[in-house]
XYZ file of C-alpha atoms in Angstrom:
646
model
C 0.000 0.000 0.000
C 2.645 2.424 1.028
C 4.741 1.410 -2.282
C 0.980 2.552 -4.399
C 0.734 5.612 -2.639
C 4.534 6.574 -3.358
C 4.202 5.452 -6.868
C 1.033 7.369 -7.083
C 3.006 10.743 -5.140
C 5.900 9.951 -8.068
C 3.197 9.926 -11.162
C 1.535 12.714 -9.856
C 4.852 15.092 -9.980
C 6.155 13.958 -12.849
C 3.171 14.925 -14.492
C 2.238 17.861 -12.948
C 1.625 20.811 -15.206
C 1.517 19.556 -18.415
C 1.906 22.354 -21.241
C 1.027 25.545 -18.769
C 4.118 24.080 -16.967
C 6.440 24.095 -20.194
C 5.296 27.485 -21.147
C 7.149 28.718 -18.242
C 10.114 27.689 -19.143
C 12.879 30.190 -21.066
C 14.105 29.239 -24.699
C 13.012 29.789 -28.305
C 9.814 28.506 -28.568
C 8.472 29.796 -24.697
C 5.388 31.461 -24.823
C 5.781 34.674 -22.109
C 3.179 35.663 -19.751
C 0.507 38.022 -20.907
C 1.598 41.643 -20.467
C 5.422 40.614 -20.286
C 6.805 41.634 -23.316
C 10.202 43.046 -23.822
C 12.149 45.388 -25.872
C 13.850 43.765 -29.744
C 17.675 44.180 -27.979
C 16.460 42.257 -24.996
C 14.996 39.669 -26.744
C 18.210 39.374 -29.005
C 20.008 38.461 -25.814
C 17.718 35.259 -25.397
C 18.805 34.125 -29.091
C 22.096 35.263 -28.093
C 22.874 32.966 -25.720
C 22.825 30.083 -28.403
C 24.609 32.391 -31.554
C 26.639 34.020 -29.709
C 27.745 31.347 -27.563
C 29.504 29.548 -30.576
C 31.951 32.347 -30.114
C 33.708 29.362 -27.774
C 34.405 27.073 -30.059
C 33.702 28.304 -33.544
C 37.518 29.822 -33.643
C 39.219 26.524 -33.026
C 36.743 24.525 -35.023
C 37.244 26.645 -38.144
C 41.292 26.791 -37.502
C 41.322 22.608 -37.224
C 39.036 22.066 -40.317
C 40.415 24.784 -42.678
C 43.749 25.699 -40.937
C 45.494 28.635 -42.704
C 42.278 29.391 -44.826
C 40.229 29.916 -42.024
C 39.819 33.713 -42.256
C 38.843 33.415 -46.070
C 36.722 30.604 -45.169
C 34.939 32.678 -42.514
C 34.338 35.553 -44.651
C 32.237 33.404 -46.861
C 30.207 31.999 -44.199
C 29.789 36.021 -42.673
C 28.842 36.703 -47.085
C 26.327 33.449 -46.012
C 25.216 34.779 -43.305
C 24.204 38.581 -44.330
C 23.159 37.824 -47.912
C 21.384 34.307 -47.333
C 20.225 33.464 -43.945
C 19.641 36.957 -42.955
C 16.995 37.856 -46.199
C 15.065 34.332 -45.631
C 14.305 34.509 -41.659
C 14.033 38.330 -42.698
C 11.239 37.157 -44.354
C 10.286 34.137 -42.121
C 9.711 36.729 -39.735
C 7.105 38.504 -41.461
C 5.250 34.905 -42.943
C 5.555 33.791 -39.357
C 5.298 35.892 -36.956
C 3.798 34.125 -33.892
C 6.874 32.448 -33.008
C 6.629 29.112 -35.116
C 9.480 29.817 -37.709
C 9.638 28.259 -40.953
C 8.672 24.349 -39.808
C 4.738 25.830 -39.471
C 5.051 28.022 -42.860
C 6.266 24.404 -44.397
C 3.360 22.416 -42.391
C 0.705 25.447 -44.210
C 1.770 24.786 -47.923
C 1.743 20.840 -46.868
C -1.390 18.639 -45.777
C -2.320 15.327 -45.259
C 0.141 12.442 -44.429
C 2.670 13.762 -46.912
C 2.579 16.953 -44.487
C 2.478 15.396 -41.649
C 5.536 12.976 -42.624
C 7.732 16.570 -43.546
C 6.876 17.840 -39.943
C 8.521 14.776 -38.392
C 11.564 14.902 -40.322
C 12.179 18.219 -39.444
C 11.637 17.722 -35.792
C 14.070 14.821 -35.704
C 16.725 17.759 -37.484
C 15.576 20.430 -35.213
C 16.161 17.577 -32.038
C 19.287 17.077 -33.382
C 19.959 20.816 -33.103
C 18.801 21.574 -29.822
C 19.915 18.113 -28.286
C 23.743 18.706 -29.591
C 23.503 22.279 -28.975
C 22.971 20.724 -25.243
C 26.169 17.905 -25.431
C 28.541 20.463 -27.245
C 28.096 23.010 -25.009
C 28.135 21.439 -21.787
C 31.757 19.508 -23.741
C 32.792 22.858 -24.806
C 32.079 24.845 -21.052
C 34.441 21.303 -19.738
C 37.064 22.015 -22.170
C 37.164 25.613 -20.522
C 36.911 24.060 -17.093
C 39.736 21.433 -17.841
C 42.209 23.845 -19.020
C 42.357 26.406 -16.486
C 45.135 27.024 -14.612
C 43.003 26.868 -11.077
C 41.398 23.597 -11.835
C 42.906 21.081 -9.660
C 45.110 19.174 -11.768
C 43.829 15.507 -10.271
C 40.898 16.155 -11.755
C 41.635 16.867 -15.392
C 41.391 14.396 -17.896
C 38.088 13.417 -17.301
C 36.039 15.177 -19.729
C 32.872 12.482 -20.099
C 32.297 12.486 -16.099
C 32.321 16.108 -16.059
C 30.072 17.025 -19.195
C 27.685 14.464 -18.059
C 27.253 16.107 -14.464
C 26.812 19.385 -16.157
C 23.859 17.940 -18.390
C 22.923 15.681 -15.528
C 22.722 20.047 -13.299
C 20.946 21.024 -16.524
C 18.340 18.523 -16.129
C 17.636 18.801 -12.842
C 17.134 22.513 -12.837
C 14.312 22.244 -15.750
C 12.769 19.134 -13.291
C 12.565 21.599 -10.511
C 11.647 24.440 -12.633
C 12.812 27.841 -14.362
C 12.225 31.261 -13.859
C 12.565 34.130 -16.050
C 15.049 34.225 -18.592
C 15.474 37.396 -20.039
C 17.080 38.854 -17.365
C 19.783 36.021 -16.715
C 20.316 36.346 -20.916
C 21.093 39.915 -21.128
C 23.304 40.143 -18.342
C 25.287 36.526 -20.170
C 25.465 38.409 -23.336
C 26.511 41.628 -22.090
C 29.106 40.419 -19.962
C 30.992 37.625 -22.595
C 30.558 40.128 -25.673
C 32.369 42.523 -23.413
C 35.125 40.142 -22.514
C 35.301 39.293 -25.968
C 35.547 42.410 -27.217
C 38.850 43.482 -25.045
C 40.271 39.870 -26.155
C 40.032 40.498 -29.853
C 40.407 44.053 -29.269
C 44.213 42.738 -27.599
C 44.733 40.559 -30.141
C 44.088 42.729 -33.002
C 46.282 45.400 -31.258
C 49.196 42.649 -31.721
C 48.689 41.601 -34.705
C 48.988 45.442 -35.829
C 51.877 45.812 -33.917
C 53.264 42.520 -35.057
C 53.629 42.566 -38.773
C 55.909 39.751 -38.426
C 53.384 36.981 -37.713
C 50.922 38.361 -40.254
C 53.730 37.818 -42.696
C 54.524 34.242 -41.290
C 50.310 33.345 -42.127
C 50.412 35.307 -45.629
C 53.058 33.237 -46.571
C 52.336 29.793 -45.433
C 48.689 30.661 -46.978
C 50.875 31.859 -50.261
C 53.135 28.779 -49.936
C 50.482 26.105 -49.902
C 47.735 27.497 -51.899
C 49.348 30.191 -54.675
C 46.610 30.901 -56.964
C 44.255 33.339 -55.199
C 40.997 31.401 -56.968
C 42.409 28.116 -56.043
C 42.162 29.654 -52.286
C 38.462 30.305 -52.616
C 37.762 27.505 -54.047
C 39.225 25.683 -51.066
C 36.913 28.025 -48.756
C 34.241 27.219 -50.440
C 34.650 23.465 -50.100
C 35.702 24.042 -46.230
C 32.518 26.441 -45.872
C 30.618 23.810 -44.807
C 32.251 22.304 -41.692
C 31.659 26.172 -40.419
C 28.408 26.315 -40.844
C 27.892 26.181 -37.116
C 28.239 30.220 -37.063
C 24.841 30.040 -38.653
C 22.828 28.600 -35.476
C 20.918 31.622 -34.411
C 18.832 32.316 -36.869
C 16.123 29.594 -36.235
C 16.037 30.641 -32.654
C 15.885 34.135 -33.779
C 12.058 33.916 -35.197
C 10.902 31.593 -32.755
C 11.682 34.598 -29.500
C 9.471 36.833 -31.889
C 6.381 36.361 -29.344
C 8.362 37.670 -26.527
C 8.900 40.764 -28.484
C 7.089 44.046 -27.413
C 5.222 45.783 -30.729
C 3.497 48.660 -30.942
C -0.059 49.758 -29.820
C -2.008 49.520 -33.081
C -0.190 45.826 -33.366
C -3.168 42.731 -33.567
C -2.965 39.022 -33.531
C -3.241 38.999 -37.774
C -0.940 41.852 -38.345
C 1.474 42.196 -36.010
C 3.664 44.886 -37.467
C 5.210 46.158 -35.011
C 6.744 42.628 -33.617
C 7.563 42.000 -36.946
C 9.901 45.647 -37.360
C 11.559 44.418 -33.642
C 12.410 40.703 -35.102
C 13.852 42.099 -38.326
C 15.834 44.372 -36.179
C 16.332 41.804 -34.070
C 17.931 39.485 -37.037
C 19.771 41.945 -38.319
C 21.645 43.410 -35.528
C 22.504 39.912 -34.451
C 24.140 38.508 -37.660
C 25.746 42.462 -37.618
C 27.559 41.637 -34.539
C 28.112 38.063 -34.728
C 29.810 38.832 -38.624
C 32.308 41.340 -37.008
C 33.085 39.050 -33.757
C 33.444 36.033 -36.805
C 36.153 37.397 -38.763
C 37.791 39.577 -36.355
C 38.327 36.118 -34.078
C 39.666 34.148 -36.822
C 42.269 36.343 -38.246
C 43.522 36.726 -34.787
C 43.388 33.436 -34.038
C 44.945 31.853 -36.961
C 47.595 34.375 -36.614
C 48.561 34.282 -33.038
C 47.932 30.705 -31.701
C 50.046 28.120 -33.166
C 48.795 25.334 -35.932
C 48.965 22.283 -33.097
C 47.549 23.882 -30.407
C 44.322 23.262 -32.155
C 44.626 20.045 -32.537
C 42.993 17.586 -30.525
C 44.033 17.546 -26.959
C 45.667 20.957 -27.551
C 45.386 23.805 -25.284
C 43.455 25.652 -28.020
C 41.268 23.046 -29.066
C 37.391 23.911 -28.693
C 38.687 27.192 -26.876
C 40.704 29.891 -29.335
C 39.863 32.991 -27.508
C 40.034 31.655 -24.098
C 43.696 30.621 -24.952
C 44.219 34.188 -26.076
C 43.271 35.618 -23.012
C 45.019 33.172 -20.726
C 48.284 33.971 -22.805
C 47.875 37.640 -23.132
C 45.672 39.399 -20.472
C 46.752 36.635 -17.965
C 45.515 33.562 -15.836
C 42.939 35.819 -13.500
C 41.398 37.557 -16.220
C 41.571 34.593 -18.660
C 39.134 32.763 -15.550
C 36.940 35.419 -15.422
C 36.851 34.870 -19.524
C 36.255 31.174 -18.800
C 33.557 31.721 -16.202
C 31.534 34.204 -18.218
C 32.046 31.503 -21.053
C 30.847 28.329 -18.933
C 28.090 30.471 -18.380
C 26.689 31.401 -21.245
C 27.489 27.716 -22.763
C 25.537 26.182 -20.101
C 22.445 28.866 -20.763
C 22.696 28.201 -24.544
C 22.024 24.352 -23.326
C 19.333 25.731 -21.124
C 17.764 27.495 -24.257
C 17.696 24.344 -26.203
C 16.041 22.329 -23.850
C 13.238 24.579 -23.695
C 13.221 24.757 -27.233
C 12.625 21.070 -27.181
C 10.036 20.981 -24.419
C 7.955 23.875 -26.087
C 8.783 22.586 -29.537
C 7.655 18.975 -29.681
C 4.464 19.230 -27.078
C 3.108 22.230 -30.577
C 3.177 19.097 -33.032
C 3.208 15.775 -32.028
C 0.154 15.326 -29.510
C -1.778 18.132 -31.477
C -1.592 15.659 -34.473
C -1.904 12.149 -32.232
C 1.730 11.421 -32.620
C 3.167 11.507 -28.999
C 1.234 9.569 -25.698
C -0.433 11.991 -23.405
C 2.482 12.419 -21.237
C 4.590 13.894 -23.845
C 2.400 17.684 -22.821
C 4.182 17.111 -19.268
C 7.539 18.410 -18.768
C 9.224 16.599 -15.840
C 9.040 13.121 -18.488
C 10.403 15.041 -21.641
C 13.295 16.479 -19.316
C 14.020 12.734 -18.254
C 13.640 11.568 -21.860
C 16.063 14.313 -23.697
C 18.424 14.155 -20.926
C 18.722 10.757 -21.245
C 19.422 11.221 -24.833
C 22.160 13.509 -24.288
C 24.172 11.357 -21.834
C 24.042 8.504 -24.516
C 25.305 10.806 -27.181
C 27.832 12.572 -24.573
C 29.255 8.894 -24.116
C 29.278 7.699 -27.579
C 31.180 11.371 -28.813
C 33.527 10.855 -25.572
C 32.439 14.713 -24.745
C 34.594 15.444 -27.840
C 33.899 19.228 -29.229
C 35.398 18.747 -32.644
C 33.813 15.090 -33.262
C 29.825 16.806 -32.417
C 30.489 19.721 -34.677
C 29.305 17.720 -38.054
C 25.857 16.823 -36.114
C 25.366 20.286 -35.242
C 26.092 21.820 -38.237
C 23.454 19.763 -40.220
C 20.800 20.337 -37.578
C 21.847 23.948 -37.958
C 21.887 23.434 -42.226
C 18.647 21.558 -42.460
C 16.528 24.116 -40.823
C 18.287 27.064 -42.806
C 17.879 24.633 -45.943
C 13.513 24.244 -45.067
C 13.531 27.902 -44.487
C 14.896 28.857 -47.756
C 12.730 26.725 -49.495
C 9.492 27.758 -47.375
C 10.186 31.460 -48.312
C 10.916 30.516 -51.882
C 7.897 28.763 -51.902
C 5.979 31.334 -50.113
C 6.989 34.156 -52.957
C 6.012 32.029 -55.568
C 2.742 31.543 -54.256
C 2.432 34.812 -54.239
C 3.948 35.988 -58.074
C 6.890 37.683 -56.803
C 9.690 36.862 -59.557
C 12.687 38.635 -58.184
C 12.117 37.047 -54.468
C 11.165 33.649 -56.151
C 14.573 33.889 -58.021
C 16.693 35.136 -54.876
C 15.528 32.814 -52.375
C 16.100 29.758 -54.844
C 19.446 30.905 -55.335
C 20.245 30.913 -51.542
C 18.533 27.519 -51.221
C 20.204 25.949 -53.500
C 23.368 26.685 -52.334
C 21.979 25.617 -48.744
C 21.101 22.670 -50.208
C 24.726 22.227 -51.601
C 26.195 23.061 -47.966
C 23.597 20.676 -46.561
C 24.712 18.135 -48.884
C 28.729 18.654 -48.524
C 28.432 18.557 -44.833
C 26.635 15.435 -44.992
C 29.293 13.841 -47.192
C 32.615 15.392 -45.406
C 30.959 14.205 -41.515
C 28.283 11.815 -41.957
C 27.694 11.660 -38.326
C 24.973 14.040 -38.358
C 22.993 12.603 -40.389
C 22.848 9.404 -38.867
C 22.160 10.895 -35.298
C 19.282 12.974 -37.514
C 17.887 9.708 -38.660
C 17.833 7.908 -35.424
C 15.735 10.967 -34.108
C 13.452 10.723 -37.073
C 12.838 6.927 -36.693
C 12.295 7.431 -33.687
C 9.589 9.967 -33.783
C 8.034 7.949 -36.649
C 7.636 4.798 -34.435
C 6.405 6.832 -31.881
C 4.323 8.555 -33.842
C 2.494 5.248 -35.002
C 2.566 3.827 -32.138
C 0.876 6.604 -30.422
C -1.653 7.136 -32.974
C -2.350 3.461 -32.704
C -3.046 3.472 -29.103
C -5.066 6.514 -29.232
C -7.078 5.708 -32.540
C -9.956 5.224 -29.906
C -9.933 9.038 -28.236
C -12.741 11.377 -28.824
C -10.582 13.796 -30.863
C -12.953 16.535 -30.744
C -11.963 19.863 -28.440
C -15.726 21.346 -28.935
C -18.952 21.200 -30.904
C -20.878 23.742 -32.187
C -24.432 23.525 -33.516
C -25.711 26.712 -36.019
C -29.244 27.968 -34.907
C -31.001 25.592 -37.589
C -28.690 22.273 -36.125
C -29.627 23.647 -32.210
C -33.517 24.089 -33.522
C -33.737 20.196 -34.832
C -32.706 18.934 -31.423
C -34.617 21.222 -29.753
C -37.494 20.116 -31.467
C -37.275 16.761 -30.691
C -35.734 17.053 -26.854
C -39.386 15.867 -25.729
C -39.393 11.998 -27.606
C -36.405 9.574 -28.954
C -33.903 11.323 -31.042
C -33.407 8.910 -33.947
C -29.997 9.898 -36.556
C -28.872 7.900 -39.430
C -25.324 7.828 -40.215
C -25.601 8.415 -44.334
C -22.634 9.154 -47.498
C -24.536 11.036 -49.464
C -23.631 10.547 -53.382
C -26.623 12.341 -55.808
C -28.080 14.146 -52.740
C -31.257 13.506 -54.537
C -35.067 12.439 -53.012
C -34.592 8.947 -54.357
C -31.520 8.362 -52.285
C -32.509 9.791 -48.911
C -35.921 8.305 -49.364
C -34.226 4.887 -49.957
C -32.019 5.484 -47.072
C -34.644 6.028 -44.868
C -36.685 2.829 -46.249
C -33.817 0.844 -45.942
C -32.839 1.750 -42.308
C -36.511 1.308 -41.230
C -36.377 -2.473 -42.152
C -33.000 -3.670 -40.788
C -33.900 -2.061 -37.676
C -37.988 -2.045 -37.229
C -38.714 1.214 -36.355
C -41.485 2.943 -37.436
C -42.498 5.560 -39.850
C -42.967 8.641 -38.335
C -40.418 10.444 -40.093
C -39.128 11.625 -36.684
C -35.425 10.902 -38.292
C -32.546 13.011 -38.753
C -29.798 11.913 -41.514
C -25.949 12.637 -40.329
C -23.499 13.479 -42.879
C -19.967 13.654 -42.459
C -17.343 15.095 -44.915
C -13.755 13.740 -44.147
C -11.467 17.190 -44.528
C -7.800 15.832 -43.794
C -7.488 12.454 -41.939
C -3.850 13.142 -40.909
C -4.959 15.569 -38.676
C -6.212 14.985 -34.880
C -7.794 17.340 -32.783
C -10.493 19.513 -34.521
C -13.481 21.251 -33.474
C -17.065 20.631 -35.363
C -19.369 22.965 -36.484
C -22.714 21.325 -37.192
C -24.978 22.475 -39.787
C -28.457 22.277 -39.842
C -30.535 22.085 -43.441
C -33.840 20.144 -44.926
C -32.758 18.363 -47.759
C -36.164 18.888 -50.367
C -38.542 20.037 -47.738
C -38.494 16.626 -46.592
C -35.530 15.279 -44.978
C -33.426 17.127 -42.153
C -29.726 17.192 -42.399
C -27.017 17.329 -40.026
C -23.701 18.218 -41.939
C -20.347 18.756 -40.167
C -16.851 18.293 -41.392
C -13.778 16.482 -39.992
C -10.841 14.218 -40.099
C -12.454 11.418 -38.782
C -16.322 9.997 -39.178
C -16.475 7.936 -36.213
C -14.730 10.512 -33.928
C -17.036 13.372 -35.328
C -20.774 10.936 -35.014
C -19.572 10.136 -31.439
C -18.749 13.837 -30.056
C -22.143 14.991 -31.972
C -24.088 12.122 -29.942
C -22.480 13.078 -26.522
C -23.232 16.716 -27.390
C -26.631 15.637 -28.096
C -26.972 14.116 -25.350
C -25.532 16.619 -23.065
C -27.990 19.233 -24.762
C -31.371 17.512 -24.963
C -30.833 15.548 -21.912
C -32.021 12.496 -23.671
C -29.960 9.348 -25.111
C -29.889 9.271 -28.966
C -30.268 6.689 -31.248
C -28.067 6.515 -34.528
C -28.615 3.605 -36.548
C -25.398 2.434 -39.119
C -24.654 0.276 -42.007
C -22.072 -2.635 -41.612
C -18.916 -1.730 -43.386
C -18.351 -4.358 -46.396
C -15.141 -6.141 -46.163
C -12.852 -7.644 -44.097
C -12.533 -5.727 -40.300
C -8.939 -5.730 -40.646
C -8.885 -4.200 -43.554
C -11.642 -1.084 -42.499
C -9.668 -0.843 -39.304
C -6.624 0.304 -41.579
C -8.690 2.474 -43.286
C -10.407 4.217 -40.193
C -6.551 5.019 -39.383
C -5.498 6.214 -42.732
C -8.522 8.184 -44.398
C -10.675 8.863 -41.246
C -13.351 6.328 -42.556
C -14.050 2.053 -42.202
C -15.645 0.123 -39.436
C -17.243 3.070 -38.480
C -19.914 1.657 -36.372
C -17.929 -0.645 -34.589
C -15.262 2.329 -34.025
C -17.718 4.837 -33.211
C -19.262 2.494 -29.942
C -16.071 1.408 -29.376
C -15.295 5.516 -28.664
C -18.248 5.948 -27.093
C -18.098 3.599 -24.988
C -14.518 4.621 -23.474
C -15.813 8.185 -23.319
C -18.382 7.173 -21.398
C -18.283 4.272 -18.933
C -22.008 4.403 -17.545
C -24.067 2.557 -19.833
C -27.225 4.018 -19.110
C -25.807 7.298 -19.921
C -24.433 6.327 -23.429
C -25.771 7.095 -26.196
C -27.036 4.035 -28.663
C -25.217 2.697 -31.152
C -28.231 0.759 -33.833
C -26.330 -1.697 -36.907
C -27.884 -3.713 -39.498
């Protein structure tokens, strides 16, 4: 008994709060509190603490993976980043501008299973995002921990022990709950863009003064690659493995509901959110361009080739070596602190991004159990994901960089088509042309990455599969749930039930074909024998139009019309028939007071086979489905409406 209650105690907390709990939580897809909006700059800082943050490792990455050609390579992913990913979120923000970036403008110009299918896959990339954005950084914030000077030296060298407690801290703080993050995100930002600023500033100021060592890096770059276009050509192939500079931008338009608009601003046209987020994008690729290629040249120039290697006192931390070297060991900790923090808020920021993210799709469309709109499970489940991949990457910065990057390259990639898409719709030729340029060659760094570090892809995949067999599964063991949030009957719909609140309420489930008198009157006839009723024409015919089965929860609106003067009509449209019959009869019931009848056809064929159909196209078995509903929804028989077959 005592074992019950605790187990009972344990359920109960875990899942306490469901969504309302998750929308408390900080990160890109949060929803804030009515009335707490903030200003565009503010809100930058809560994207910033994922773009930004890359300012950690991006330096070292980009030296290890393109060595002397790093600057050049950099300044074609800042020419990426200002004249493609900047004009498409640009415009995400203005196609999307409650927060849902460009997976919901894909999900609009996509519907049925084919839609539904596109929604998963990009989940399992944007997972793949936010769950490495989680292992790298807490891997990159050890690196910082391992190498400085004040870390006791007994305890260095064990980089997986270490990352895992900091994702094990992260965890735990999101099971006891968040606060506000705006505050804590500002004050990260300001602080390590400050402490960057005087490192680069330092470095720049030697490099200046230091022609020497610029000379050493023009000629090895001179000595190994000659021909200036054989140079950018190399960039552009290296490009790729960089592409983790571009990870804001996704976060960018989903913070856009946290922005404060302007007075006149409504939920259709928000214009004045809209002017913040473009602001918003713009001053953050701005700053992060500047802090790209400033970091690089300096880096490349002053650190030496094998310190970035693996194991190296540069690897996975550039600037943090430049400050330890040159500004010395007390301000290079404060530099490491400032960094720890803001890598462990960026993995803060993702895992609300997942627990806001995946409770908006999958159980809105049947594809996740009903625990999946708690948060304490999700925070066990993703966490648990990250110490696996933490483990299997050894807590390795340089060997998680290829699965970030195509997280990061997919979502870029779906919103450059979405926007392409989206102008085409509309007959714009000159957008329609410039955003198919920049996806295509999004498409071509999606592709390269995948072929230089496969890695990414496969993690992607084993996300995907998973959400698909979840997905089934879960849509399987719900197949028998009401589905339906609320039913509404027009004044002609409300008058026939009125009408007949007094005696039995008799409906027939019919598919109309002609809509004709011959076919309602044969209905009728044909109904009346199978199930020996009498004439009284006292009957009301139900007709359901199946809109898109993929979908899950809907709402009904019933219509009410007398087909020829002689037969009344119920007509309502959904993505299921036996879901919609069964919420009309309960809200028949509920309104009337009295237990309807509906009388059905059998479905032809073999049950199997209608089964698979009910779960595919909405309709099959749908007599034996619709009691079957009915009777889960409503355990006391002499309360439940009746179910008539012949």
């Amino acid at each position: 008994m005592q074992v019950d209650r605790r187990a009972g105690r344990l359920r109960g907390w875990l899942l306490d709060g469901g969504t309302e709990q998750a929308a408390r939580h900080p990160g890109p897809h949060g929803r804030p509190p009515e009335d707490r909006h903030h200003p565009w700059w503010k809100v930058m800082c809560l994207t910033g603490v994922d773009y930004f943050s890359t300012l950690g490792y991006q330096p070292g990455i980009a030296a290890l993976a393109a060595g002397v050609l790093s600057p050049v390579a950099t300044l074609v992913l800042v020419l990426v980043t200002l004249l493609g990913a900047l004009p498409v979120y640009r415009r995400v923000a203005v196609e999307s501008p409650h927060g849902e970036g460009s997976i919901a403008m894909l999900v609009r110009l996509l519907s049925y299973w084919p839609g539904k299918l596109l929604v998963l896959v990009l989940l399992g990339f944007a997972a793949t995002d936010f769950i490495i954005t989680i292992t790298l950084s807490a891997a990159d914030a050890t690196a910082h921990i391992d190498e400085n000077p004040f870390w006791p030296s007994g305890l260095k060298g064990h980089e997986v022990p270490l990352t895992l407690l900091l994702v094990a801290l992260l965890g735990a703080v999101f099971l006891k709950g968040f606060g506000e993050a705006i505050g804590i995100a500002v004050a990260l930002v300001a602080v390590y863009l400050t402490l960057n600023a005087v490192v680069i500033a330092d470095a720049l100021w030697r490099v200046v003064t230091h022609p020497s060592a610029v000379g050493d890096w023009g000629t090895a770059l001179t000595t190994g690659h000659g021909d200036p276009l054989l140079v950018v050509g190399l960039s552009l192939l290296v490009f790729p493995k960089l592409a983790l500079g571009l990870s804001g931008f996704e976060t960018g338009v989903a913070v856009m509901p946290h922005i404060r608009g302007d007075r006149q601003d409504s939920e259709d046209r928000p214009l004045g959110r809209i002017h913040g987020a473009r602001r918003l994008l713009t001053t953050a690729a701005t700053t992060m361009s500047v802090f790209l290629i400033t970091s690089s040249v300096t880096t490349t120039v002053l650190i030496p080739p094998e310190a970035f290697q693996p194991g190296g006192p540069a690897n996975g931390r550039a600037l943090a070596y430049l400050a330890h070297e040159h500004l010395g060991e007390v301000f290079g900790t404060v530099y490491d602190l400032s960094t720890i923090g803001i890598l462990w808020f960026a993995g803060a920021s993702a895992m609300a991004g997942l627990l806001n993210l995946v409770p908006r799709y999958l159980p809105r469309y049947g594809m996740a159990p009903a625990w999946a709109r708690a948060v304490r499970p999700l925070v066990l489940v993703f966490t648990t994901v990250a110490f696996l991949i933490t483990v299997v990457f050894e807590a390795s910065v340089d060997a998680q960089g290829g699965a970030y990057a195509t997280g990061v390259l997919v979502l870029i990639t779906s919103a450059a088509t979405a926007v392409t898409l989206a102008a085409r719709r509309r007959r714009q030729r000159g957008p329609t042309l410039a955003f198919g340029t920049i996806a295509v060659i999004f498409v071509y760094t999606t592709l390269a990455n995948v072929v230089q570090r496969p890695d990414g892809v496969k993690i992607a995949a084993c996300f995907i599969g998973g959400m698909i067999l979840v997905s089934v599964l879960s849509r399987l063991m719900r197949a028998y749930e009401l589905r339906v949030d609320h039913v509404e009957l027009d004044p002609a719909a409300a008058r026939m039930i009125d009408e007949r609140a007094d005696r039995r309420i008799r409906l027939i489930a019919h598919e109309p074909e002609r809509r004709d008198p011959a076919e309602y009157r044969a209905k009728l006839a044909q109904t009346m024998a199978d199930n020996d009723f009498p004439d009284d024409g006292d009957v009301i015919f139900v007709e359901v139009h199946v809109t898109d089965p993929s979908d899950f929860e809907t709402e009904l609106l019933v219509r009410g019309s007398v087909a020829h003067d002689s037969y009344p009509v119920l007509s309502l449209a959904s993505s299921s028939v036996p879901n919609a019959l069964a919420a009309l009869l309960l809200a028949i019931r509920d309104r009337s007071r009295r237990r309807p009848h509906i009388y059905f056809e059998w479905s032809e064929g073999s049950p199997g086979r209608n089964i698979l159909r009910y779960l595919a196209f909405g309709q099959g078995a749908i007599a034996s489905v619709t009691r079957e509903i009915l009777r889960r929804q409503e355990p006391d028989v002499g309360r439940r409406p009746h179910v008539h077959a012949g």
